[in-house]
Short mmCIF file of C-alpha atoms in Angstrom, two decimals:
data_model
loop_
_atom_site.label_atom_id
_atom_site.label_comp_id
_atom_site.label_asym_id
_atom_site.label_seq_id
_atom_site.Cartn_x
_atom_site.Cartn_y
_atom_site.Cartn_z
CA MET A 1 79.12 71.64 92.14
CA PRO A 2 78.04 71.67 95.75
CA GLU A 3 77.09 75.02 97.14
CA GLY A 4 77.13 73.86 100.73
CA GLY A 5 75.72 75.91 103.53
CA ALA A 6 77.47 79.21 102.79
CA SER A 7 74.63 81.39 101.66
CA ILE A 8 74.82 84.82 100.14
CA SER A 9 72.17 86.91 101.84
CA LYS A 10 70.35 89.93 100.45
CA PRO A 11 70.51 93.00 102.69
CA SER A 12 67.45 95.12 103.19
CA ALA A 13 67.20 98.34 101.24
CA GLY A 14 67.86 100.44 104.29
CA THR A 15 70.98 98.77 105.65
CA ALA A 16 73.79 100.92 106.97
CA ASP A 17 76.24 99.35 104.53
CA ALA A 18 74.07 100.28 101.57
CA ARG A 19 73.72 103.86 102.77
CA ALA A 20 77.44 104.13 103.48
CA ALA A 21 78.37 102.74 100.08
CA GLY A 22 75.97 105.12 98.38
CA ALA A 23 77.74 108.03 100.03
CA ALA A 24 81.15 106.75 98.93
CA GLY A 25 81.61 108.29 95.51
CA ALA A 26 84.55 108.86 93.22
CA PRO A 27 83.26 111.48 90.78
CA GLU A 28 85.93 110.76 88.19
CA ARG A 29 85.22 107.03 88.22
CA THR A 30 85.70 105.69 84.70
CA PRO A 31 83.03 103.70 82.90
CA ASP A 32 83.08 99.97 83.55
CA THR A 33 86.04 98.35 81.78
CA GLY A 34 84.36 95.04 81.09
CA GLY A 35 81.62 94.38 78.60
CA GLY A 36 82.85 96.63 75.84
CA GLY A 37 83.38 99.70 77.97
CA LYS A 38 79.67 100.45 78.53
CA PRO A 39 78.74 102.21 81.71
CA ALA A 40 77.36 99.93 84.38
CA THR A 41 73.80 100.37 85.54
CA ALA A 42 72.48 100.28 89.03
CA PRO A 43 70.90 96.95 89.97
CA GLY A 44 67.39 96.81 88.70
CA GLY A 45 67.56 100.08 86.74
CA THR A 46 68.50 101.52 83.39
CA ALA A 47 71.57 103.46 82.54
CA GLY A 48 69.53 106.59 82.10
CA ALA A 49 67.87 106.18 85.47
CA ALA A 50 71.22 105.65 87.12
CA LYS A 51 72.58 108.75 85.48
CA GLY A 52 69.68 110.81 86.69
CA ALA A 53 69.93 109.40 90.19
CA GLY A 54 73.49 110.62 90.70
CA PRO A 55 76.69 108.86 91.88
CA ALA A 56 75.10 107.19 94.88
CA ALA A 57 72.63 105.22 92.77
CA ARG A 58 75.22 104.25 90.19
CA ARG A 59 77.47 102.77 92.87
CA ALA A 60 74.97 101.06 95.11
CA VAL A 61 76.06 97.94 96.96
CA PRO A 62 75.42 94.78 94.93
CA GLY A 63 72.43 92.84 96.20
CA ARG A 64 74.49 90.21 98.03
CA ARG A 65 76.67 90.05 101.07
CA ALA A 66 79.03 87.39 102.35
CA SER A 67 77.94 85.15 105.19
CA LEU A 68 80.24 84.91 108.19
CA LEU A 69 81.57 81.55 107.01
CA VAL A 70 82.38 82.86 103.54
CA THR A 71 84.05 85.92 105.09
CA LEU A 72 86.24 83.65 107.21
CA LEU A 73 87.06 81.52 104.19
CA LEU A 74 88.03 84.53 102.08
CA GLY A 75 90.25 85.69 104.92
CA GLY A 76 91.86 82.26 104.97
CA LEU A 77 92.47 82.41 101.22
CA THR A 78 94.09 85.84 101.44
CA ALA A 79 96.31 84.36 104.15
CA THR A 80 97.87 81.98 101.60
CA PRO A 81 100.82 84.29 100.76
CA PRO A 82 101.82 85.02 104.39
CA LEU A 83 101.42 81.34 105.24
CA ALA A 84 103.62 80.26 102.34
CA MET A 85 106.21 82.94 103.17
CA ASP A 86 106.17 83.55 106.90
CA MET A 87 105.99 79.99 108.21
CA TYR A 88 109.14 79.31 106.21
CA LEU A 89 111.07 82.40 107.35
CA PRO A 90 112.57 81.06 110.62
CA ALA A 91 114.00 78.15 108.62
CA LEU A 92 115.93 80.26 106.09
CA PRO A 93 119.28 80.10 107.96
CA GLU A 94 118.81 76.34 108.38
CA VAL A 95 118.10 75.90 104.66
CA THR A 96 121.39 77.63 103.82
CA ARG A 97 123.21 75.06 105.95
CA SER A 98 121.14 72.04 104.92
CA LEU A 99 121.44 72.61 101.17
CA GLN A 100 124.91 74.19 101.44
CA ALA A 101 123.80 77.29 99.57
CA PRO A 102 124.58 80.98 100.16
CA ALA A 103 121.97 83.20 101.76
CA ALA A 104 121.38 85.17 98.54
CA THR A 105 120.56 81.94 96.69
CA VAL A 106 118.21 80.75 99.42
CA GLN A 107 116.42 84.09 99.30
CA LEU A 108 115.65 83.26 95.67
CA THR A 109 113.19 80.70 97.02
CA LEU A 110 111.18 83.68 98.26
CA THR A 111 111.66 85.53 94.98
CA ALA A 112 110.50 82.52 92.96
CA CYS A 113 107.35 82.13 95.03
CA LEU A 114 106.61 85.85 94.69
CA ALA A 115 107.20 85.80 90.94
CA GLY A 116 104.89 82.78 90.62
CA MET A 117 102.16 84.54 92.56
CA ALA A 118 102.63 87.63 90.40
CA PHE A 119 102.31 85.95 87.01
CA GLY A 120 99.79 83.38 88.20
CA GLN A 121 97.34 86.13 89.01
CA LEU A 122 97.48 87.41 85.42
CA VAL A 123 96.23 84.00 84.31
CA VAL A 124 93.79 83.14 87.07
CA GLY A 125 92.12 86.56 87.32
CA PRO A 126 90.81 86.61 83.73
CA MET A 127 89.95 82.90 84.01
CA SER A 128 87.71 83.71 86.95
CA ASP A 129 85.99 86.46 84.93
CA ARG A 130 85.25 83.91 82.21
CA TRP A 131 84.44 80.68 84.10
CA GLY A 132 83.40 81.94 87.51
CA ARG A 133 85.27 81.97 90.79
CA ARG A 134 84.97 78.39 92.07
CA ARG A 135 86.55 76.26 89.36
CA PRO A 136 89.82 78.20 88.91
CA LEU A 137 90.14 78.44 92.70
CA LEU A 138 89.75 74.71 93.26
CA ALA A 139 92.20 73.87 90.47
CA GLY A 140 94.76 76.32 91.83
CA LEU A 141 94.55 74.93 95.35
CA ALA A 142 95.05 71.37 94.07
CA VAL A 143 98.25 72.28 92.21
CA TYR A 144 99.39 74.33 95.21
CA VAL A 145 99.22 71.27 97.46
CA VAL A 146 101.20 69.12 95.02
CA ALA A 147 103.89 71.78 94.58
CA THR A 148 104.19 72.25 98.35
CA VAL A 149 104.77 68.52 98.85
CA LEU A 150 107.50 68.65 96.19
CA CYS A 151 109.12 71.55 98.07
CA ALA A 152 109.33 69.32 101.15
CA LEU A 153 111.14 66.68 99.07
CA ALA A 154 113.52 69.00 97.17
CA PRO A 155 117.12 67.64 97.33
CA THR A 156 118.83 70.81 96.02
CA VAL A 157 118.30 74.53 96.31
CA GLU A 158 117.79 74.77 92.54
CA LEU A 159 114.86 72.35 92.65
CA LEU A 160 113.50 74.10 95.72
CA VAL A 161 113.49 77.38 93.78
CA ALA A 162 111.69 75.68 90.87
CA PHE A 163 109.04 74.08 93.09
CA ARG A 164 108.50 77.35 94.94
CA LEU A 165 107.83 79.01 91.57
CA VAL A 166 105.09 76.45 90.83
CA GLN A 167 103.75 76.83 94.36
CA GLY A 168 103.43 80.57 93.81
CA LEU A 169 101.81 80.18 90.39
CA ALA A 170 99.11 77.92 91.85
CA GLY A 171 98.71 79.84 95.11
CA ALA A 172 97.90 82.96 93.11
CA ALA A 173 94.38 81.61 92.64
CA ALA A 174 93.60 82.06 96.33
CA ILE A 175 94.72 85.68 96.39
CA VAL A 176 93.17 87.02 93.21
CA ILE A 177 89.85 85.20 93.51
CA ALA A 178 89.35 86.21 97.14
CA ARG A 179 89.63 89.88 96.10
CA ALA A 180 87.37 89.33 93.08
CA VAL A 181 84.69 87.71 95.25
CA ALA A 182 84.84 90.69 97.60
CA ARG A 183 84.34 93.01 94.61
CA ASP A 184 81.39 90.87 93.46
CA LEU A 185 79.70 91.44 96.81
CA TYR A 186 80.60 94.98 97.89
CA ASP A 187 81.16 98.53 96.72
CA GLY A 188 82.21 101.88 98.18
CA VAL A 189 82.72 102.25 101.91
CA ALA A 190 81.29 98.78 102.46
CA MET A 191 84.11 97.31 100.37
CA ALA A 192 86.74 99.27 102.29
CA ARG A 193 85.33 97.92 105.55
CA PHE A 194 85.20 94.38 104.17
CA PHE A 195 88.85 94.55 103.11
CA SER A 196 89.73 95.66 106.64
CA THR A 197 87.80 92.66 107.98
CA LEU A 198 89.75 90.38 105.66
CA MET A 199 92.95 91.96 106.97
CA LEU A 200 91.89 91.10 110.52
CA ILE A 201 91.41 87.46 109.54
CA SER A 202 94.39 87.08 107.24
CA GLY A 203 96.47 89.11 109.69
CA LEU A 204 96.42 86.13 112.02
CA ALA A 205 98.57 84.25 109.49
CA PRO A 206 101.74 86.35 109.82
CA ILE A 207 101.22 86.34 113.60
CA LEU A 208 100.89 82.59 113.91
CA ALA A 209 102.93 81.38 110.92
CA PRO A 210 106.46 82.29 112.13
CA VAL A 211 105.60 81.12 115.64
CA VAL A 212 104.32 77.81 114.29
CA GLY A 213 107.33 77.59 111.98
CA GLY A 214 109.70 78.18 114.88
CA GLN A 215 107.99 75.47 116.92
CA ILE A 216 108.04 73.04 114.01
CA LEU A 217 111.80 73.54 113.83
CA ARG A 218 112.02 72.29 117.41
CA VAL A 219 110.79 68.84 116.40
CA THR A 220 111.77 68.56 112.73
CA ASP A 221 113.73 70.34 110.01
CA TRP A 222 112.63 72.89 107.43
CA ARG A 223 111.00 70.20 105.30
CA GLY A 224 108.38 69.70 107.99
CA VAL A 225 107.26 73.30 107.47
CA PHE A 226 106.21 72.48 103.91
CA VAL A 227 104.37 69.37 105.07
CA VAL A 228 102.26 71.54 107.37
CA LEU A 229 101.64 74.03 104.53
CA ALA A 230 100.43 71.18 102.32
CA VAL A 231 97.97 70.03 104.99
CA ILE A 232 96.62 73.58 105.32
CA GLY A 233 96.17 73.72 101.53
CA VAL A 234 94.17 70.48 101.59
CA LEU A 235 91.91 71.84 104.33
CA LEU A 236 91.30 75.11 102.48
CA GLY A 237 90.44 73.23 99.29
CA ALA A 238 87.96 71.02 101.12
CA VAL A 239 86.16 74.00 102.67
CA VAL A 240 86.02 75.81 99.32
CA TRP A 241 84.54 72.70 97.67
CA VAL A 242 81.82 72.33 100.26
CA LYS A 243 81.04 75.87 101.41
CA LEU A 244 81.97 78.56 98.88
CA PRO A 245 79.10 79.52 96.56
CA GLU A 246 79.63 80.98 93.11
CA THR A 247 79.45 84.79 93.30
CA LEU A 248 79.80 85.65 89.61
CA ALA A 249 76.52 85.15 87.74
CA PRO A 250 76.76 83.60 84.25
CA ALA A 251 75.35 86.81 82.74
CA ASP A 252 78.33 88.76 84.13
CA ARG A 253 81.01 86.48 82.71
CA HIS A 254 83.18 87.25 79.68
CA ASP A 255 83.43 84.86 76.73
CA GLY A 256 85.69 86.91 74.51
CA GLY A 257 88.85 84.91 75.18
CA VAL A 258 92.37 86.29 75.27
CA GLY A 259 91.55 89.30 73.10
CA GLU A 260 88.84 90.60 75.41
CA THR A 261 90.99 89.90 78.46
CA LEU A 262 93.90 91.90 77.08
CA GLY A 263 91.51 94.65 76.04
CA ALA A 264 90.05 94.87 79.56
CA MET A 265 93.53 95.04 81.08
CA ARG A 266 94.59 97.67 78.56
CA ARG A 267 91.59 99.82 79.47
CA LEU A 268 92.35 99.40 83.15
CA LEU A 269 95.98 100.44 82.72
CA ALA A 270 94.91 103.39 80.57
CA ASP A 271 93.08 104.73 83.62
CA ARG A 272 95.76 106.92 85.19
CA VAL A 273 94.19 106.90 88.66
CA PHE A 274 93.73 103.10 88.73
CA THR A 275 97.34 102.64 87.64
CA GLY A 276 98.52 105.14 90.24
CA TYR A 277 96.82 103.30 93.10
CA THR A 278 98.07 99.98 91.72
CA LEU A 279 101.70 101.17 91.59
CA ALA A 280 101.46 102.85 95.00
CA GLY A 281 100.19 99.61 96.51
CA GLY A 282 102.83 97.58 94.69
CA PHE A 283 105.79 99.61 95.90
CA ALA A 284 104.37 99.84 99.42
CA PHE A 285 104.17 96.05 99.40
CA ALA A 286 107.78 95.93 98.19
CA SER A 287 108.80 97.97 101.25
CA LEU A 288 106.97 95.50 103.45
CA PHE A 289 108.46 92.47 101.71
CA ALA A 290 111.98 93.82 102.00
CA TYR A 291 111.39 93.40 105.73
CA VAL A 292 109.87 89.93 105.27
CA SER A 293 112.79 88.57 103.24
CA ALA A 294 115.66 90.24 105.13
CA SER A 295 114.47 90.20 108.74
CA PRO A 296 115.33 86.52 109.42
CA PHE A 297 118.97 87.31 108.75
CA VAL A 298 118.93 90.79 110.31
CA ILE A 299 117.28 89.64 113.54
CA GLN A 300 118.96 86.24 113.88
CA GLU A 301 122.39 86.67 112.28
CA ILE A 302 123.19 90.33 113.03
CA TYR A 303 121.49 90.66 116.42
CA GLY A 304 121.88 87.01 117.49
CA ALA A 305 118.22 86.28 118.25
CA SER A 306 116.89 82.72 118.24
CA PRO A 307 114.29 81.50 115.71
CA GLN A 308 111.71 81.64 118.49
CA THR A 309 112.60 85.25 119.38
CA PHE A 310 112.44 86.22 115.73
CA SER A 311 109.02 84.55 115.46
CA LEU A 312 107.80 86.48 118.50
CA LEU A 313 108.97 89.84 117.10
CA PHE A 314 107.42 89.02 113.75
CA ALA A 315 104.14 88.21 115.48
CA VAL A 316 104.18 91.51 117.38
CA ASN A 317 104.70 93.41 114.13
CA SER A 318 101.82 91.53 112.56
CA VAL A 319 99.59 92.46 115.49
CA GLY A 320 100.38 96.11 114.77
CA LEU A 321 99.42 95.66 111.12
CA MET A 322 96.19 93.89 112.08
CA VAL A 323 95.18 96.45 114.73
CA MET A 324 95.74 99.37 112.38
CA GLY A 325 93.73 97.56 109.74
CA GLN A 326 90.82 97.47 112.18
CA VAL A 327 91.30 101.14 113.08
CA ASN A 328 91.10 101.84 109.37
CA GLY A 329 87.91 99.83 108.87
CA LYS A 330 86.06 100.60 112.08
CA VAL A 331 87.13 104.18 112.83
CA LEU A 332 88.51 105.94 109.76
CA VAL A 333 86.46 104.56 106.87
CA GLY A 334 83.24 106.55 106.57
CA ARG A 335 84.66 109.50 108.48
CA VAL A 336 87.88 110.44 106.70
CA ARG A 337 88.63 110.51 102.98
CA LEU A 338 90.31 107.24 102.03
CA ASP A 339 92.98 108.99 99.99
CA ARG A 340 93.82 111.16 103.00
CA VAL A 341 94.21 108.07 105.19
CA LEU A 342 96.38 106.50 102.49
CA GLY A 343 98.58 109.59 102.39
CA VAL A 344 99.14 109.46 106.15
CA GLY A 345 100.01 105.76 105.93
CA LEU A 346 102.61 106.36 103.24
CA ALA A 347 104.10 109.25 105.23
CA VAL A 348 104.53 107.02 108.30
CA VAL A 349 106.20 104.33 106.18
CA LEU A 350 108.62 106.95 104.85
CA VAL A 351 109.54 108.11 108.36
CA ALA A 352 110.01 104.57 109.68
CA ALA A 353 112.16 103.55 106.69
CA THR A 354 114.31 106.66 107.11
CA VAL A 355 114.90 105.88 110.79
CA LEU A 356 115.82 102.28 109.93
CA LEU A 357 118.39 103.47 107.40
CA LEU A 358 119.95 105.88 109.90
CA LEU A 359 120.13 103.13 112.52
CA SER A 360 121.69 100.72 110.03
CA LEU A 361 124.31 103.28 109.03
CA GLY A 362 125.27 103.84 112.67
CA VAL A 363 124.27 107.52 112.70
CA PHE A 364 123.04 107.13 116.30
CA GLY A 365 126.01 105.04 117.34
CA GLU A 366 125.94 101.36 118.14
CA THR A 367 122.36 100.31 118.82
CA GLY A 368 120.83 97.03 119.87
CA LEU A 369 117.80 95.15 118.65
CA VAL A 370 115.17 97.25 120.43
CA PRO A 371 115.35 100.48 118.32
CA VAL A 372 115.37 98.45 115.10
CA ALA A 373 112.41 96.39 116.31
CA VAL A 374 110.46 99.54 117.18
CA ALA A 375 111.05 101.10 113.75
CA LEU A 376 110.03 97.86 112.04
CA PHE A 377 106.88 97.75 114.18
CA VAL A 378 105.89 101.27 113.11
CA LEU A 379 106.51 100.47 109.44
CA MET A 380 104.48 97.25 109.57
CA SER A 381 101.63 98.92 111.47
CA ALA A 382 101.37 101.66 108.83
CA MET A 383 100.79 98.95 106.24
CA GLY A 384 97.49 98.24 107.99
CA ILE A 385 96.06 101.48 106.62
CA THR A 386 98.10 101.60 103.40
CA MET A 387 97.41 98.24 101.76
CA PRO A 388 93.60 97.94 102.11
CA ASN A 389 93.03 101.51 100.93
CA THR A 390 95.15 101.20 97.79
CA GLN A 391 93.20 98.05 96.88
CA THR A 392 89.81 99.62 97.64
CA LEU A 393 90.48 102.85 95.75
CA ALA A 394 91.75 100.91 92.72
CA LEU A 395 88.92 98.36 92.64
CA LEU A 396 86.29 101.09 92.98
CA ARG A 397 87.17 102.12 89.43
CA THR A 398 85.97 98.84 87.93
CA LYS A 399 83.28 96.26 88.54
CA HIS A 400 82.61 93.80 85.72
CA SER A 401 86.33 93.06 85.23
CA ALA A 402 87.00 92.58 88.93
CA GLY A 403 89.07 89.45 88.28
CA SER A 404 91.33 91.20 85.78
CA ALA A 405 91.63 94.28 88.01
CA SER A 406 92.44 92.11 91.02
CA ALA A 407 95.03 90.26 88.93
CA LEU A 408 96.74 93.52 87.94
CA LEU A 409 96.79 94.66 91.57
CA GLY A 410 98.29 91.41 92.80
CA THR A 411 100.69 90.96 89.92
CA THR A 412 102.10 94.44 90.37
CA SER A 413 102.61 93.95 94.11
CA PHE A 414 104.26 90.55 93.87
CA LEU A 415 106.31 91.35 90.78
CA VAL A 416 107.78 94.51 92.29
CA ALA A 417 108.47 92.65 95.53
CA ALA A 418 110.10 89.79 93.61
CA MET A 419 112.41 92.24 91.85
CA VAL A 420 113.56 93.99 95.02
CA THR A 421 113.93 90.89 97.22
CA PRO A 422 117.40 89.87 95.89
CA LEU A 423 118.65 93.40 96.61
CA VAL A 424 118.22 93.08 100.38
CA GLY A 425 120.93 90.40 100.54
CA ILE A 426 123.33 91.99 98.08
CA ALA A 427 125.82 92.98 100.80
CA GLY A 428 125.74 89.64 102.62
CA GLU A 429 124.36 88.72 106.04
CA GLY A 430 126.34 91.21 108.12
CA THR A 431 124.49 94.46 107.49
CA ALA A 432 120.90 95.71 107.46
CA VAL A 433 121.67 98.68 105.20
CA PRO A 434 120.39 97.06 101.96
CA MET A 435 117.07 96.23 103.63
CA ALA A 436 116.62 99.81 104.83
CA VAL A 437 117.65 101.31 101.47
CA VAL A 438 115.15 99.12 99.58
CA GLN A 439 112.40 99.99 102.07
CA LEU A 440 113.00 103.73 101.80
CA ALA A 441 113.35 103.72 98.01
CA SER A 442 110.15 101.68 97.61
CA ALA A 443 108.23 104.01 99.94
CA LEU A 444 109.44 107.05 98.01
CA VAL A 445 108.29 105.57 94.68
CA ALA A 446 104.92 104.60 96.18
CA THR A 447 104.39 108.13 97.45
CA ALA A 448 105.43 109.63 94.10
CA CYS A 449 102.92 107.42 92.24
CA PHE A 450 100.16 108.34 94.68
CA LEU A 451 100.78 112.08 94.43
CA GLY A 452 101.73 112.26 90.76
CA MET A 453 99.14 109.92 89.24
CA CYS A 454 96.21 109.81 91.68
CA ARG A 455 96.41 113.55 92.49
CA PRO A 456 94.37 113.22 95.68
CA TRP A 457 94.04 116.98 96.18
CA LYS A 458 91.66 117.08 93.18
CA SER A 459 88.07 116.40 94.20
CA GLY A 460 87.50 114.37 91.04
CA THR A 461 89.87 111.63 92.13
CA SER A 462 89.19 111.71 95.85
CA MET A 463 87.14 108.93 97.37
CA LYS A 464 85.15 110.17 100.37
CA GLY A 465 83.62 108.15 103.12
CA GLY A 466 80.45 108.95 104.89
CA GLY A 467 79.93 112.17 103.03
CA VAL A 468 83.00 113.86 104.45
#
């Protein structure tokens, strides 16, 4: 397969990233969950030497780093979910009219796509641990394009739901493999910073997608949105084929089949701290997606905004998420404990969700769009420091089963979000209370998982940055 011009460069031994990653230790880190549960060794050394060298040597940065082009491509792949969801959001009210279906049924098109992405990751993640990253990714993108074209042609809402399920199943390859590639290349603080960089790139998708979707609706109907998504999928597949190198060496792949895959996942889930970060990230994502699925109706139907105004507000919220992601990666990581940053992020989400519920219940009297928009902006911005840190802290606890670990992270997030999405429309299109209730409940569960399972106040489970 062509490797193209996207090289993986070897950093010098004294790079800042390597030093930062060496200082980023999690003392209670479990032994590697792949390869029969044997502890991983530092590159170029023995297990005994790594043990004698201390945590820094055992968790040194792998000897490769992503080129700028590969970094941009991985960001584009992680943008697949917001592209598939957000570009379609301004069209939801139109779909209800076009297919003569109730809003709750149309919202199932979001649920189906989420469920597909959830279960698809359970399949693609282990496949990438066995066969490498490129082949499963290319196959997934090909099926994604076909399913997206079928969505554009769907004559009924039932078929649209079915095609969205297939679209999600195939699109899962982009999400899970992008995270696995990042884990192949980075560790410690360097990985936290890389995830923040990916958030900067993929954060452009929710900014641009609703705006583009709103503009597409000026010249065509909702079916045109899926045509554009299919074209984007073709372009991503072409760049992957030409430019993305294989990052998982044959010696690091697993040939044990389904039994070894299930065993690796069982060992991962048996790690209380890994499971705690995974659940915290999943329920935080559910709080975010309650906003994603309900806001088209809340903003447009309740507050009377146009699709273009909704797209603008959605873009502003995405800017907040992206900016806070960069504050996390450039300012906080390496200076403040990651679990402390995560705790602050979850606290802000709780406050914002509480305010939204009080506004929706009319506690402050009749309010307009502005207070609701401000609360939603705060909640979305807090996700910029919540999501990358849950992923980093979870992935730090495994290396050789990065695909399986990434699959569990993604599956949990999308499955929880898929379960809560129908709840936001349970009371119809005339109230925002269900959205706010789901957001607050999800944030409370996320915080409980973080505190109860990760126990960040114990030094053994706390990931530090920069020696803090």
